[in-house]
Amino acid sequence: MPPPASIAIRRRRRGVALALVAIACGALAAAAVHGTVEEVESRTGAPVAVVVATQDIAEGTRIDRRRVARALTVREVPARYAPRDGLSSPEQASGLEPAVPVPVGAYVTAPMLRDPRARSAPVAAVRRGQRLVEVAVTGGRELVAGGVPARVDVLVTTEGRTGGGRTFVALEDVEVVFARPARATDGADADGTPADTVATLRVDARAAVFLTAAQNFARELRLLTRPAGDRSRVGRAEVDDGGL
């Protein structure tokens, strides 16, 4: 015997109500997940593509197209944890070779690779207390064209977490012992502008640490070539965005 019409109507209403509640709960859950994702991304940055080795690659092994497909892959990691000079596509490594052994699971970064066809840096004498540090910079094309050794001032531009920024003379009268045009794999400034030159500078240990940190965290490193024989001091020189 079929249920009375009033009971059937109540059942249908109850079913509709439950369906609406389920939809509302789903929407709330989706909103909560979206909010959590946005909160995490605000702290760690949006996911970015990085190249990772899927097998060990020995030093000096030429990375041809077959090895690109077999030994490299792309993963996404939060921008905060991605290497600043990491490759974003396996094809960027094609034709190059590792300058150091690359273990499975390691990020593949520009300094780890070298072009076997490129002119290598000459062996430069390093005296006690000195270090040779290689940095990707802007404004070094004339060093490549004019030759080295040369002397430069190093400008560093930083950008604060809440906006704004400053440019200052970080190092003065530094010797450049080698310079070459930058490759696509040599990285870019924080705003995405590719470096135009890779320069090897002769500095003391403290300056080498500073330059390495600036390479990783500053917005831009720029070299200003000094005229021959100019050993004058620049002194404190700094400009922030409020001074423009």
Short mmCIF file of C-alpha atoms in Angstrom, two decimals:
data_model
loop_
_atom_site.label_atom_id
_atom_site.label_comp_id
_atom_site.label_asym_id
_atom_site.label_seq_id
_atom_site.Cartn_x
_atom_site.Cartn_y
_atom_site.Cartn_z
CA MET A 1 0.00 0.00 0.00
CA PRO A 2 1.67 3.29 -1.07
CA PRO A 3 2.29 5.89 1.66
CA PRO A 4 -0.12 8.80 1.93
CA ALA A 5 0.66 11.82 -0.23
CA SER A 6 1.61 13.95 2.77
CA ILE A 7 4.27 11.43 3.86
CA ALA A 8 5.72 11.24 0.34
CA ILE A 9 5.90 15.04 0.19
CA ARG A 10 7.68 15.21 3.56
CA ARG A 11 10.20 12.58 2.39
CA ARG A 12 10.90 14.53 -0.77
CA ARG A 13 11.36 17.74 1.23
CA ARG A 14 13.69 15.94 3.61
CA GLY A 15 15.70 14.60 0.67
CA VAL A 16 15.94 18.06 -0.89
CA ALA A 17 16.98 19.54 2.46
CA LEU A 18 19.68 16.92 2.94
CA ALA A 19 20.95 17.52 -0.57
CA LEU A 20 21.13 21.27 0.06
CA VAL A 21 22.96 20.67 3.35
CA ALA A 22 25.44 18.39 1.56
CA ILE A 23 26.03 21.02 -1.13
CA ALA A 24 26.51 23.72 1.51
CA CYS A 25 28.96 21.54 3.44
CA GLY A 26 30.85 20.83 0.24
CA ALA A 27 31.04 24.52 -0.56
CA LEU A 28 32.25 25.34 2.95
CA ALA A 29 34.88 22.60 2.74
CA ALA A 30 36.05 23.85 -0.65
CA ALA A 31 36.23 27.41 0.68
CA ALA A 32 38.21 26.22 3.71
CA VAL A 33 40.64 24.30 1.50
CA HIS A 34 41.01 27.31 -0.82
CA GLY A 35 41.64 29.56 2.17
CA THR A 36 44.24 27.16 3.54
CA VAL A 37 45.99 26.99 0.17
CA GLU A 38 46.04 30.79 -0.07
CA GLU A 39 47.39 31.07 3.48
CA VAL A 40 50.17 28.57 2.77
CA GLU A 41 51.04 30.27 -0.52
CA SER A 42 51.20 33.65 1.21
CA ARG A 43 53.94 32.24 3.46
CA THR A 44 55.83 30.01 1.06
CA GLY A 45 54.96 31.42 -2.36
CA ALA A 46 53.06 29.91 -5.26
CA PRO A 47 54.30 26.59 -6.69
CA VAL A 48 57.06 26.96 -9.30
CA ALA A 49 58.57 24.42 -11.66
CA VAL A 50 62.04 23.08 -10.86
CA VAL A 51 64.14 20.44 -12.61
CA VAL A 52 65.11 17.39 -10.55
CA ALA A 53 67.45 14.52 -11.43
CA THR A 54 65.69 11.15 -11.60
CA GLN A 55 68.99 9.26 -11.71
CA ASP A 56 72.62 9.92 -10.84
CA ILE A 57 74.50 11.94 -13.46
CA ALA A 58 78.28 11.74 -13.34
CA GLU A 59 80.46 14.83 -13.68
CA GLY A 60 81.31 15.55 -17.31
CA THR A 61 78.45 13.45 -18.73
CA ARG A 62 77.03 15.17 -21.79
CA ILE A 63 73.29 15.72 -21.38
CA ASP A 64 71.87 14.91 -24.80
CA ARG A 65 68.18 14.73 -25.68
CA ARG A 66 67.93 11.09 -24.65
CA ARG A 67 69.42 11.81 -21.23
CA VAL A 68 67.18 14.86 -20.83
CA ALA A 69 64.14 12.60 -21.23
CA ARG A 70 65.56 9.78 -19.10
CA ALA A 71 67.39 11.53 -16.27
CA LEU A 72 65.52 14.80 -15.68
CA THR A 73 61.96 15.66 -14.69
CA VAL A 74 59.96 18.67 -13.49
CA ARG A 75 58.41 19.03 -10.06
CA GLU A 76 56.55 21.88 -8.43
CA VAL A 77 57.73 23.29 -5.10
CA PRO A 78 56.79 26.47 -3.20
CA ALA A 79 58.74 29.44 -4.49
CA ARG A 80 60.33 29.99 -1.06
CA TYR A 81 62.04 26.60 -1.20
CA ALA A 82 62.96 26.56 -4.89
CA PRO A 83 66.61 27.24 -5.73
CA ARG A 84 66.94 30.76 -7.14
CA ASP A 85 69.15 29.61 -10.00
CA GLY A 86 67.32 26.34 -10.60
CA LEU A 87 66.33 25.22 -14.11
CA SER A 88 62.60 25.35 -14.88
CA SER A 89 62.66 23.05 -17.92
CA PRO A 90 64.81 19.95 -18.62
CA GLU A 91 65.49 21.24 -22.14
CA GLN A 92 67.59 24.05 -20.63
CA ALA A 93 70.23 21.42 -19.79
CA SER A 94 70.39 19.99 -23.30
CA GLY A 95 73.94 20.05 -24.72
CA LEU A 96 75.52 20.89 -21.35
CA GLU A 97 77.36 18.71 -18.83
CA PRO A 98 77.49 18.67 -15.03
CA ALA A 99 80.50 20.38 -13.49
CA VAL A 100 79.89 18.29 -10.36
CA PRO A 101 78.23 14.91 -9.76
CA VAL A 102 74.43 15.25 -9.65
CA PRO A 103 72.78 12.73 -7.28
CA VAL A 104 69.29 11.37 -7.86
CA GLY A 105 66.66 13.67 -6.37
CA ALA A 106 68.84 16.78 -6.49
CA TYR A 107 67.66 20.08 -7.91
CA VAL A 108 69.51 20.92 -11.11
CA THR A 109 70.81 24.49 -10.97
CA ALA A 110 72.70 26.65 -13.44
CA PRO A 111 76.03 26.67 -11.53
CA MET A 112 76.06 22.86 -11.62
CA LEU A 113 76.26 22.85 -15.42
CA ARG A 114 78.86 23.94 -17.95
CA ASP A 115 79.03 24.20 -21.70
CA PRO A 116 81.75 21.86 -23.00
CA ARG A 117 82.19 24.13 -26.03
CA ALA A 118 82.63 27.31 -23.99
CA ARG A 119 85.94 28.96 -23.32
CA SER A 120 87.06 28.00 -19.82
CA ALA A 121 88.29 30.45 -17.26
CA PRO A 122 92.06 30.76 -17.04
CA VAL A 123 93.74 29.57 -13.88
CA ALA A 124 94.23 32.65 -11.72
CA ALA A 125 96.69 32.81 -8.85
CA VAL A 126 94.94 33.09 -5.49
CA ARG A 127 96.97 34.55 -2.66
CA ARG A 128 96.50 33.90 1.03
CA GLY A 129 93.15 35.27 2.25
CA GLN A 130 91.72 35.65 -1.27
CA ARG A 131 88.85 33.83 -2.94
CA LEU A 132 87.61 33.61 -6.52
CA VAL A 133 83.83 33.85 -6.71
CA GLU A 134 81.71 33.54 -9.84
CA VAL A 135 78.55 35.66 -10.05
CA ALA A 136 75.92 36.26 -12.71
CA VAL A 137 75.56 40.02 -13.14
CA THR A 138 74.07 42.78 -15.23
CA GLY A 139 76.21 45.37 -16.96
CA GLY A 140 79.24 43.26 -17.74
CA ARG A 141 79.14 43.09 -21.54
CA GLU A 142 81.97 45.59 -21.91
CA LEU A 143 84.15 43.33 -19.75
CA VAL A 144 83.61 40.51 -22.22
CA ALA A 145 84.24 42.80 -25.19
CA GLY A 146 87.12 44.78 -23.68
CA GLY A 147 88.89 41.93 -21.99
CA VAL A 148 90.12 41.27 -18.49
CA PRO A 149 91.66 41.72 -16.01
CA ALA A 150 89.69 44.83 -15.16
CA ARG A 151 88.51 46.57 -12.01
CA VAL A 152 84.90 47.28 -11.11
CA ASP A 153 82.57 48.56 -8.43
CA VAL A 154 79.73 46.20 -7.44
CA LEU A 155 76.23 47.61 -7.03
CA VAL A 156 73.54 45.62 -5.24
CA THR A 157 69.82 46.32 -5.47
CA THR A 158 67.53 44.85 -2.83
CA GLU A 159 63.79 44.86 -2.41
CA GLY A 160 61.99 44.80 0.95
CA ARG A 161 59.26 42.33 1.84
CA THR A 162 56.72 45.15 2.07
CA GLY A 163 57.86 46.88 -1.11
CA GLY A 164 60.42 49.57 -1.69
CA GLY A 165 64.06 48.96 -2.31
CA ARG A 166 67.53 50.43 -2.36
CA THR A 167 70.69 50.37 -4.46
CA PHE A 168 74.09 50.74 -2.84
CA VAL A 169 77.79 50.35 -3.57
CA ALA A 170 78.59 46.99 -1.98
CA LEU A 171 82.24 46.60 -3.04
CA GLU A 172 84.76 48.98 -4.55
CA ASP A 173 87.74 48.50 -6.84
CA VAL A 174 87.32 44.74 -7.26
CA GLU A 175 89.43 42.80 -9.75
CA VAL A 176 87.65 40.82 -12.47
CA VAL A 177 89.85 37.92 -13.55
CA PHE A 178 87.46 36.39 -16.08
CA ALA A 179 84.18 37.24 -17.78
CA ARG A 180 81.98 35.46 -20.30
CA PRO A 181 78.51 36.01 -21.76
CA ALA A 182 75.76 34.52 -19.62
CA ARG A 183 73.81 31.52 -20.83
CA ALA A 184 70.08 30.93 -20.38
CA THR A 185 70.89 28.53 -17.55
CA ASP A 186 72.96 31.10 -15.63
CA GLY A 187 69.90 32.49 -13.91
CA ALA A 188 68.07 35.78 -13.76
CA ASP A 189 67.49 38.68 -11.43
CA ALA A 190 64.63 38.47 -8.97
CA ASP A 191 62.36 40.36 -11.37
CA GLY A 192 63.07 37.82 -14.13
CA THR A 193 65.60 39.91 -16.08
CA PRO A 194 68.30 37.52 -17.32
CA ALA A 195 71.90 38.20 -16.36
CA ASP A 196 74.08 39.24 -19.31
CA THR A 197 77.50 38.28 -17.92
CA VAL A 198 79.11 35.76 -15.61
CA ALA A 199 82.16 37.30 -13.97
CA THR A 200 84.83 35.78 -11.74
CA LEU A 201 85.91 38.26 -9.07
CA ARG A 202 88.97 38.17 -6.81
CA VAL A 203 87.87 39.16 -3.30
CA ASP A 204 88.54 38.30 0.34
CA ALA A 205 86.57 35.57 2.13
CA ARG A 206 84.07 37.95 3.74
CA ALA A 207 83.27 39.60 0.41
CA ALA A 208 82.91 36.18 -1.21
CA VAL A 209 80.25 35.23 1.34
CA PHE A 210 78.49 38.56 0.80
CA LEU A 211 78.48 38.14 -2.99
CA THR A 212 77.13 34.61 -2.71
CA ALA A 213 74.29 35.81 -0.48
CA ALA A 214 73.58 38.73 -2.82
CA GLN A 215 73.50 36.35 -5.78
CA ASN A 216 70.85 34.29 -4.00
CA PHE A 217 68.72 36.95 -2.35
CA ALA A 218 69.26 40.38 -3.93
CA ARG A 219 67.18 41.68 -6.80
CA GLU A 220 70.16 42.60 -8.99
CA LEU A 221 73.96 42.62 -9.05
CA ARG A 222 75.51 45.15 -11.43
CA LEU A 223 79.14 45.86 -12.28
CA LEU A 224 80.46 49.33 -13.05
CA THR A 225 83.76 49.15 -14.90
CA ARG A 226 86.44 51.56 -13.70
CA PRO A 227 88.72 53.44 -16.10
CA ALA A 228 92.26 52.11 -16.25
CA GLY A 229 94.31 53.43 -13.35
CA ASP A 230 91.30 54.73 -11.37
CA ARG A 231 91.78 53.53 -7.77
CA SER A 232 89.79 56.31 -6.10
CA ARG A 233 87.25 55.57 -3.38
CA VAL A 234 83.52 55.98 -3.93
CA GLY A 235 82.62 56.00 -0.26
CA ARG A 236 79.12 55.47 1.07
CA ALA A 237 76.69 55.74 -1.83
CA GLU A 238 73.12 54.56 -1.46
CA VAL A 239 69.76 55.49 -2.99
CA ASP A 240 66.38 54.13 -1.94
CA ASP A 241 63.05 54.42 -3.75
CA GLY A 242 62.13 57.44 -1.64
CA GLY A 243 65.09 59.36 -3.02
CA LEU A 244 64.00 59.11 -6.65
#
